[in-house]
mmCIF file of C-alpha atoms and ligand atoms in Angstrom:
data_model
loop_
_atom_site.group_PDB
_atom_site.id
_atom_site.type_symbol
_atom_site.label_atom_id
_atom_site.label_comp_id
_atom_site.label_asym_id
_atom_site.label_seq_id
_atom_site.Cartn_x
_atom_site.Cartn_y
_atom_site.Cartn_z
ATOM 1 C CA MET A 24 22.172 28.618 19.777
ATOM 2 C CA PRO A 25 21.526 30.360 23.121
ATOM 3 C CA LEU A 26 18.479 29.066 24.944
ATOM 4 C CA LYS A 27 16.532 31.995 26.336
ATOM 5 C CA MET A 28 14.286 31.350 29.312
ATOM 6 C CA TYR A 29 10.716 32.329 28.539
ATOM 7 C CA LYS A 30 7.662 32.523 30.677
ATOM 8 C CA SER A 31 5.803 29.279 30.015
ATOM 9 C CA GLY A 32 2.597 29.685 28.095
ATOM 10 C CA GLU A 33 0.090 27.266 26.666
ATOM 11 C CA SER A 34 1.313 24.573 24.302
ATOM 12 C CA THR A 35 2.084 26.060 20.925
ATOM 13 C CA SER A 36 1.267 22.739 19.296
ATOM 14 C CA PRO A 37 -2.351 21.838 19.846
ATOM 15 C CA LYS A 38 -2.225 19.795 16.654
ATOM 16 C CA ILE A 39 -0.288 16.830 18.015
ATOM 17 C CA LYS A 40 -2.543 13.775 17.950
ATOM 18 C CA HIS A 41 -0.601 11.512 20.324
ATOM 19 C CA ILE A 42 2.279 12.180 22.690
ATOM 20 C CA ILE A 43 4.124 9.046 23.787
ATOM 21 C CA GLY A 44 6.845 8.735 26.424
ATOM 22 C CA ILE A 45 9.585 6.134 25.929
ATOM 23 C CA ALA A 46 10.921 5.305 29.348
ATOM 24 C CA ALA A 47 12.637 2.672 31.447
ATOM 25 C CA GLY A 48 13.820 4.055 34.752
ATOM 26 C CA LYS A 49 17.027 2.147 33.986
ATOM 27 C CA GLY A 50 19.941 3.612 32.005
ATOM 28 C CA GLY A 51 21.416 2.080 28.889
ATOM 29 C CA VAL A 52 18.629 -0.343 28.005
ATOM 30 C CA GLY A 53 17.981 1.278 24.620
ATOM 31 C CA LYS A 54 15.340 3.987 25.194
ATOM 32 C CA SER A 55 16.938 6.364 22.693
ATOM 33 C CA THR A 56 17.589 3.616 20.131
ATOM 34 C CA VAL A 57 13.976 2.461 20.408
ATOM 35 C CA THR A 58 12.712 6.071 20.186
ATOM 36 C CA VAL A 59 14.664 6.829 17.010
ATOM 37 C CA ASN A 60 13.770 3.564 15.294
ATOM 38 C CA LEU A 61 10.097 3.779 16.230
ATOM 39 C CA ALA A 62 10.195 7.264 14.709
ATOM 40 C CA TYR A 63 11.665 5.860 11.469
ATOM 41 C CA ALA A 64 9.106 3.047 11.483
ATOM 42 C CA LEU A 65 6.117 5.352 12.061
ATOM 43 C CA LYS A 66 7.449 7.730 9.414
ATOM 44 C CA SER A 67 7.775 4.875 6.909
ATOM 45 C CA MET A 68 4.125 4.022 7.683
ATOM 46 C CA GLY A 69 3.176 7.521 6.518
ATOM 47 C CA TYR A 70 2.764 9.303 9.857
ATOM 48 C CA LYS A 71 4.082 12.746 10.756
ATOM 49 C CA VAL A 72 6.526 12.218 13.590
ATOM 50 C CA GLY A 73 8.446 14.356 16.061
ATOM 51 C CA VAL A 74 11.052 13.377 18.657
ATOM 52 C CA MET A 75 11.789 15.253 21.883
ATOM 53 C CA ASP A 76 15.097 14.322 23.537
ATOM 54 C CA THR A 77 14.636 15.147 27.209
ATOM 55 C CA ASP A 78 18.002 13.897 28.377
ATOM 56 C CA ILE A 79 19.471 17.251 29.425
ATOM 57 C CA TYR A 80 22.697 15.792 30.849
ATOM 58 C CA GLY A 81 23.416 13.186 28.166
ATOM 59 C CA PRO A 82 21.456 13.977 25.008
ATOM 60 C CA SER A 83 22.256 11.297 22.418
ATOM 61 C CA ILE A 84 19.460 11.626 19.877
ATOM 62 C CA ARG A 85 21.214 14.285 17.786
ATOM 63 C CA LYS A 86 24.042 11.826 17.079
ATOM 64 C CA MET A 87 21.572 9.058 16.210
ATOM 65 C CA LEU A 88 19.314 11.329 14.172
ATOM 66 C CA PRO A 89 21.438 14.079 12.606
ATOM 67 C CA GLU A 90 19.706 17.164 11.249
ATOM 68 C CA ASP A 91 19.197 18.299 7.665
ATOM 69 C CA ARG A 92 17.912 21.603 9.016
ATOM 70 C CA PHE A 93 18.824 23.268 12.323
ATOM 71 C CA PRO A 94 16.210 24.378 14.840
ATOM 72 C CA GLU A 95 15.310 28.043 14.631
ATOM 73 C CA GLN A 96 14.096 30.673 17.031
ATOM 74 C CA ALA A 97 10.813 32.241 15.955
ATOM 75 C CA GLY A 98 9.830 34.912 18.453
ATOM 76 C CA GLN A 99 9.044 33.088 21.684
ATOM 77 C CA ASN A 100 9.032 29.704 20.010
ATOM 78 C CA ILE A 101 11.547 27.181 18.748
ATOM 79 C CA ILE A 102 11.036 25.543 15.357
ATOM 80 C CA PRO A 103 12.404 22.003 15.730
ATOM 81 C CA ALA A 104 15.248 20.593 13.650
ATOM 82 C CA LEU A 105 14.346 18.448 10.664
ATOM 83 C CA CYS A 106 16.076 15.082 10.485
ATOM 84 C CA GLN A 107 15.205 12.824 7.540
ATOM 85 C CA GLY A 108 11.656 14.136 7.666
ATOM 86 C CA ILE A 109 11.382 13.754 11.464
ATOM 87 C CA ARG A 110 11.098 16.899 13.589
ATOM 88 C CA MET A 111 13.405 16.888 16.586
ATOM 89 C CA ILE A 112 14.442 18.978 19.574
ATOM 90 C CA SER A 113 17.282 18.260 21.955
ATOM 91 C CA MET A 114 19.486 20.010 24.513
ATOM 92 C CA ALA A 115 22.345 19.022 22.177
ATOM 93 C CA TYR A 116 21.442 22.081 20.049
ATOM 94 C CA PHE A 117 21.985 24.466 22.923
ATOM 95 C CA ARG A 118 25.543 23.621 23.910
ATOM 96 C CA LYS A 119 28.809 22.685 22.163
ATOM 97 C CA GLU A 120 29.236 19.041 21.169
ATOM 98 C CA ASN A 121 31.741 17.976 23.829
ATOM 99 C CA GLU A 122 30.543 20.397 26.485
ATOM 100 C CA ALA A 123 28.814 18.907 29.520
ATOM 101 C CA SER A 124 25.426 20.324 30.519
ATOM 102 C CA VAL A 125 26.318 21.538 33.988
ATOM 103 C CA VAL A 126 22.991 22.813 35.210
ATOM 104 C CA ARG A 127 21.142 22.404 38.458
ATOM 105 C CA ALA A 128 17.811 20.589 38.580
ATOM 106 C CA PRO A 129 15.541 23.691 38.490
ATOM 107 C CA ILE A 130 17.252 24.921 35.288
ATOM 108 C CA ALA A 131 17.029 21.462 33.718
ATOM 109 C CA ASN A 132 13.343 21.433 34.611
ATOM 110 C CA GLY A 133 12.924 24.884 33.071
ATOM 111 C CA VAL A 134 14.441 23.648 29.818
ATOM 112 C CA ILE A 135 12.048 20.697 29.760
ATOM 113 C CA THR A 136 9.104 23.009 30.400
ATOM 114 C CA GLN A 137 10.241 25.103 27.430
ATOM 115 C CA PHE A 138 10.521 22.010 25.263
ATOM 116 C CA ILE A 139 6.938 21.174 26.225
ATOM 117 C CA LYS A 140 5.443 24.647 25.870
ATOM 118 C CA ASN A 141 7.572 26.570 23.396
ATOM 119 C CA VAL A 142 8.376 24.174 20.560
ATOM 120 C CA ASP A 143 6.248 24.754 17.519
ATOM 121 C CA TRP A 144 5.872 21.205 16.166
ATOM 122 C CA GLY A 145 3.172 22.001 13.632
ATOM 123 C CA ASP A 146 0.855 19.091 12.752
ATOM 124 C CA LEU A 147 2.071 15.768 14.142
ATOM 125 C CA ASP A 148 0.526 12.324 14.396
ATOM 126 C CA TYR A 149 3.041 11.149 16.991
ATOM 127 C CA LEU A 150 5.426 13.008 19.243
ATOM 128 C CA LEU A 151 7.850 10.536 20.854
ATOM 129 C CA ILE A 152 9.471 11.732 24.065
ATOM 130 C CA ASP A 153 12.749 10.010 24.916
ATOM 131 C CA PHE A 154 12.897 9.986 28.744
ATOM 132 C CA PRO A 155 16.179 10.256 30.638
ATOM 133 C CA PRO A 156 17.069 7.354 32.957
ATOM 134 C CA GLY A 157 15.666 7.381 36.494
ATOM 135 C CA THR A 158 12.422 8.479 38.100
ATOM 136 C CA GLY A 159 13.305 11.954 39.303
ATOM 137 C CA ASP A 160 12.304 15.553 38.838
ATOM 138 C CA ILE A 161 12.456 15.742 35.029
ATOM 139 C CA GLN A 162 10.464 12.544 34.596
ATOM 140 C CA LEU A 163 7.785 13.880 36.948
ATOM 141 C CA THR A 164 7.665 17.229 35.128
ATOM 142 C CA LEU A 165 7.167 15.364 31.851
ATOM 143 C CA CYS A 166 4.413 13.210 33.349
ATOM 144 C CA GLN A 167 2.631 16.227 34.764
ATOM 145 C CA GLN A 168 3.040 18.705 31.914
ATOM 146 C CA ALA A 169 3.531 16.869 28.622
ATOM 147 C CA ASN A 170 -0.045 15.628 28.205
ATOM 148 C CA LEU A 171 1.124 12.080 27.463
ATOM 149 C CA SER A 172 -1.278 9.642 25.800
ATOM 150 C CA GLY A 173 0.746 6.859 27.367
ATOM 151 C CA ALA A 174 4.211 5.415 27.891
ATOM 152 C CA ILE A 175 6.186 2.630 26.250
ATOM 153 C CA MET A 176 8.481 0.839 28.685
ATOM 154 C CA VAL A 177 11.811 -0.461 27.384
ATOM 155 C CA THR A 178 13.669 -3.201 29.214
ATOM 156 C CA THR A 179 16.312 -5.804 28.534
ATOM 157 C CA PRO A 180 15.492 -9.396 29.551
ATOM 158 C CA GLN A 181 17.793 -9.083 32.582
ATOM 159 C CA GLN A 182 16.186 -9.127 36.025
ATOM 160 C CA VAL A 183 18.253 -6.122 37.197
ATOM 161 C CA ALA A 184 16.748 -4.070 34.361
ATOM 162 C CA VAL A 185 13.233 -5.442 34.863
ATOM 163 C CA MET A 186 13.387 -4.440 38.535
ATOM 164 C CA ASP A 187 14.054 -0.758 37.669
ATOM 165 C CA VAL A 188 11.501 -0.721 34.856
ATOM 166 C CA ARG A 189 8.866 -2.068 37.247
ATOM 167 C CA LYS A 190 9.587 0.922 39.533
ATOM 168 C CA ALA A 191 9.224 3.346 36.621
ATOM 169 C CA MET A 192 5.888 1.720 35.737
ATOM 170 C CA HIS A 193 4.794 2.398 39.288
ATOM 171 C CA MET A 194 5.661 6.087 38.793
ATOM 172 C CA PHE A 195 3.409 6.250 35.693
ATOM 173 C CA GLU A 196 0.655 4.464 37.602
ATOM 174 C CA GLN A 197 0.880 7.040 40.401
ATOM 175 C CA VAL A 198 0.463 9.937 37.977
ATOM 176 C CA LYS A 199 -2.300 8.083 36.063
ATOM 177 C CA ILE A 200 -0.509 7.731 32.749
ATOM 178 C CA PRO A 201 -1.417 4.497 30.972
ATOM 179 C CA ILE A 202 1.293 2.093 29.857
ATOM 180 C CA ILE A 203 0.987 1.338 26.141
ATOM 181 C CA GLY A 204 3.163 -1.738 26.516
ATOM 182 C CA VAL A 205 6.592 -3.234 27.113
ATOM 183 C CA VAL A 206 9.346 -3.561 24.495
ATOM 184 C CA GLU A 207 12.137 -6.023 25.258
ATOM 185 C CA ASN A 208 15.389 -4.772 23.739
ATOM 186 C CA MET A 209 18.636 -6.756 23.340
ATOM 187 C CA SER A 210 16.569 -9.939 23.650
ATOM 188 C CA TYR A 211 19.047 -12.282 21.984
ATOM 189 C CA TYR A 212 21.911 -12.404 19.534
ATOM 190 C CA PHE A 213 21.363 -14.456 16.403
ATOM 191 C CA HIS A 214 24.475 -16.540 15.698
ATOM 192 C CA ARG A 215 24.587 -16.895 11.933
ATOM 193 C CA GLN A 216 26.985 -19.852 11.830
ATOM 194 C CA THR A 217 24.993 -22.056 14.192
ATOM 195 C CA GLY A 218 21.545 -20.513 13.593
ATOM 196 C CA GLU A 219 21.153 -20.272 17.367
ATOM 197 C CA GLU A 220 19.581 -17.457 19.369
ATOM 198 C CA LEU A 221 21.961 -16.648 22.198
ATOM 199 C CA HIS A 222 20.241 -15.116 25.209
ATOM 200 C CA LEU A 223 23.137 -13.039 26.489
ATOM 201 C CA PHE A 224 21.086 -11.031 28.994
ATOM 202 C CA GLY A 225 18.712 -13.794 30.106
ATOM 203 C CA LYS A 226 15.383 -14.749 28.609
ATOM 204 C CA GLY A 227 11.783 -13.623 28.822
ATOM 205 C CA GLY A 228 12.112 -10.730 31.328
ATOM 206 C CA GLY A 229 10.101 -8.297 29.191
ATOM 207 C CA LYS A 230 7.221 -10.690 28.517
ATOM 208 C CA SER A 231 6.956 -11.732 32.155
ATOM 209 C CA LEU A 232 6.990 -8.061 33.258
ATOM 210 C CA ALA A 233 4.133 -7.329 30.830
ATOM 211 C CA ASP A 234 2.154 -10.367 32.027
ATOM 212 C CA GLU A 235 2.734 -9.567 35.687
ATOM 213 C CA THR A 236 1.609 -5.945 35.307
ATOM 214 C CA GLY A 237 -1.231 -6.701 32.872
ATOM 215 C CA VAL A 238 -0.002 -4.509 30.014
ATOM 216 C CA PRO A 239 0.549 -5.514 26.361
ATOM 217 C CA PHE A 240 3.860 -7.044 25.361
ATOM 218 C CA LEU A 241 4.803 -5.171 22.189
ATOM 219 C CA GLY A 242 7.712 -7.340 21.025
ATOM 220 C CA CYS A 243 11.435 -8.109 21.102
ATOM 221 C CA ILE A 244 14.380 -6.395 19.405
ATOM 222 C CA PRO A 245 17.500 -8.544 18.949
ATOM 223 C CA ILE A 246 21.052 -7.435 19.726
ATOM 224 C CA ASP A 247 22.081 -6.175 16.316
ATOM 225 C CA PRO A 248 25.527 -4.695 15.618
ATOM 226 C CA GLN A 249 24.021 -2.877 12.604
ATOM 227 C CA LEU A 250 21.510 -1.166 14.887
ATOM 228 C CA CYS A 251 24.342 -0.075 17.162
ATOM 229 C CA GLN A 252 26.293 1.181 14.134
ATOM 230 C CA SER A 253 23.265 3.016 12.782
ATOM 231 C CA GLY A 254 23.107 4.919 16.100
ATOM 232 C CA ASP A 255 26.724 5.975 15.693
ATOM 233 C CA THR A 256 26.567 6.959 12.030
ATOM 234 C CA GLY A 257 23.063 8.437 12.107
ATOM 235 C CA ARG A 258 22.118 6.411 9.043
ATOM 236 C CA SER A 259 18.711 4.791 9.184
ATOM 237 C CA LEU A 260 18.425 1.028 8.709
ATOM 238 C CA PHE A 261 15.015 1.736 7.216
ATOM 239 C CA ALA A 262 16.510 3.742 4.359
ATOM 240 C CA GLU A 263 19.576 1.597 3.764
ATOM 241 C CA GLN A 264 18.221 -1.928 3.627
ATOM 242 C CA GLU A 265 16.317 -2.951 0.532
ATOM 243 C CA GLU A 266 15.486 -6.307 2.022
ATOM 244 C CA LYS A 267 14.240 -5.580 5.519
ATOM 245 C CA SER A 268 16.293 -7.097 8.333
ATOM 246 C CA THR A 269 14.694 -8.849 11.318
ATOM 247 C CA THR A 270 15.388 -5.714 13.383
ATOM 248 C CA VAL A 271 13.574 -3.424 10.931
ATOM 249 C CA LYS A 272 10.652 -5.868 10.697
ATOM 250 C CA ARG A 273 10.431 -5.986 14.495
ATOM 251 C CA PHE A 274 10.317 -2.204 14.754
ATOM 252 C CA LEU A 275 7.573 -2.085 12.122
ATOM 253 C CA GLU A 276 5.539 -4.751 13.961
ATOM 254 C CA ILE A 277 5.981 -2.931 17.275
ATOM 255 C CA SER A 278 4.929 0.361 15.668
ATOM 256 C CA LYS A 279 1.745 -1.182 14.306
ATOM 257 C CA GLN A 280 0.935 -2.457 17.792
ATOM 258 C CA VAL A 281 1.665 0.971 19.265
ATOM 259 C CA VAL A 282 -0.717 2.614 16.766
ATOM 260 C CA ASP A 283 -3.480 0.101 17.642
ATOM 261 C CA HIS A 284 -3.017 0.324 21.402
ATOM 262 C CA VAL A 285 -2.862 4.119 21.415
ATOM 263 C CA ASP A 286 -6.075 4.260 19.348
ATOM 264 C CA LEU A 287 -7.692 1.915 21.859
ATOM 265 C CA LEU A 288 -6.535 4.041 24.802
ATOM 266 C CA THR A 289 -7.940 7.150 23.109
ATOM 267 C CA GLU A 290 -11.279 5.413 22.451
ATOM 268 C CA ASN A 291 -11.445 4.188 26.066
ATOM 269 C CA ALA A 292 -10.693 7.685 27.352
ATOM 270 C CA LYS A 293 -13.434 9.131 25.134
ATOM 271 C CA SER A 294 -16.056 6.598 26.243
ATOM 272 C CA PHE A 295 -15.043 7.154 29.866
ATOM 273 C CA MET A 296 -15.660 10.882 29.391
ATOM 274 C CA LYS A 297 -19.061 10.126 27.830
ATOM 275 C CA SER A 298 -20.172 7.796 30.611
ATOM 276 C CA PHE A 299 -18.927 10.301 33.150
ATOM 277 C CA GLU A 300 -21.069 12.966 31.494
ATOM 278 C CA LEU A 301 -24.166 10.716 31.557
ATOM 279 C CA GLN A 302 -23.727 9.930 35.229
ATOM 280 C CA TRP A 303 -23.409 13.609 35.933
ATOM 281 C CA LYS A 304 -26.632 14.409 34.091
ATOM 282 C CA GLU A 305 -28.491 11.728 36.077
ATOM 283 C CA MET A 306 -27.482 13.223 39.432
ATOM 284 C CA PRO A 307 -30.566 14.385 41.338
ATOM 285 C CA ASN A 308 -30.846 18.052 42.251
ATOM 286 C CA VAL A 309 -30.020 18.483 45.910
HETATM 287 N N1 ATP B 417 19.202 -3.886 20.079
HETATM 288 C C1 ATP B 417 20.433 -3.391 20.138
HETATM 289 N N2 ATP B 417 21.461 -4.014 19.517
HETATM 290 C C2 ATP B 417 22.726 -3.501 19.590
HETATM 291 N N3 ATP B 417 23.043 -2.388 20.256
HETATM 292 C C3 ATP B 417 22.041 -1.733 20.883
HETATM 293 C C4 ATP B 417 20.688 -2.186 20.844
HETATM 294 N N4 ATP B 417 19.924 -1.316 21.547
HETATM 295 C C5 ATP B 417 20.764 -0.364 21.995
HETATM 296 N N5 ATP B 417 22.029 -0.597 21.601
HETATM 297 C C6 ATP B 417 23.228 0.175 21.935
HETATM 298 O O1 ATP B 417 23.305 0.213 23.372
HETATM 299 C C7 ATP B 417 23.729 1.493 23.814
HETATM 300 C C8 ATP B 417 22.662 2.099 24.747
HETATM 301 O O2 ATP B 417 21.525 2.390 23.969
HETATM 302 P P1 ATP B 417 20.699 3.736 24.172
HETATM 303 O O3 ATP B 417 21.607 4.915 24.218
HETATM 304 O O4 ATP B 417 19.618 3.712 23.191
HETATM 305 O O5 ATP B 417 20.144 3.447 25.644
HETATM 306 P P2 ATP B 417 19.377 4.467 26.611
HETATM 307 O O6 ATP B 417 18.466 3.647 27.448
HETATM 308 O O7 ATP B 417 18.785 5.567 25.851
HETATM 309 O O8 ATP B 417 20.598 4.998 27.472
HETATM 310 P P3 ATP B 417 20.568 6.263 28.512
HETATM 311 O O9 ATP B 417 19.923 5.746 29.757
HETATM 312 O O10 ATP B 417 22.018 6.590 28.690
HETATM 313 O O11 ATP B 417 19.776 7.363 27.870
HETATM 314 C C9 ATP B 417 23.983 2.315 22.568
HETATM 315 O O12 ATP B 417 25.342 2.213 22.279
HETATM 316 C C10 ATP B 417 23.147 1.623 21.488
HETATM 317 O O13 ATP B 417 23.702 1.770 20.191
HETATM 318 MG MG1 MG B 418 19.062 7.690 26.019
#
């Protein structure tokens, strides 16, 4: 499908309750895997969910979350794809499968702006935005234009990952976007024969990052070959497993925490607005 460049207008989707960024700064820590599985989890909890893949140069969500219905062009707007009941948009729909996105930064930014302004999501409870790695131009555009309720930070326990995630948290702090919490991915591998948890990438990095920065720790996801496989086949672990695996349970627990923390952030923002209004009314006339 050709992607036409439109003049950016107002958001076509004023009916999205919460927009959440899933970010890390670091590449390969599992942002897209966490995004897709949080989407499945929130959907299984009865919420209306959308996913925006903002990785222009390496979009992977379409593989992980294949479509039942393609996106469509409707006048100036794009109707997102429908993937197992989850609405989704990705650069992967606008180029051939094995074709690289060779575009300069301003074009990539233009595409992101279109994803923000011109996708008609309809009613959504949660729109999850999968951030690309790094803290560059696209990430800043998303922070400034996407009207995020907050961001979920994904890290592995490894110090090298934690270091980059800390930097990305600083970026969100600078643009005044609250951090909903930290998810530690690839926390350990459960060895069935010995019953041991093997900490292949170190231990406790996510929890200590959350404690150090004063944000909630949302939970750990183990290294799970089935999760990896589910990303490759596009088949949801939530649909396939009658008895829920530890991984599925963890995603459900994390989603419940996300729902609670986002509600709290929204309440805090509302009461801040109220107190701000009161202070304003009490200002003497000068
Ligand atoms: N908990 C896990 N257990 C097993 N494999 C995992 C887990 N989390 C992620 N993976 C695998 O690790 C790889 C990287 O994951 P993913 O693509 O989600 O990372 P990312 O942070 O989005 O990467 P990028 O920075 O390239 O966008 C994928 O092959 C994915 O299937
Ligand atoms: Mg990714």
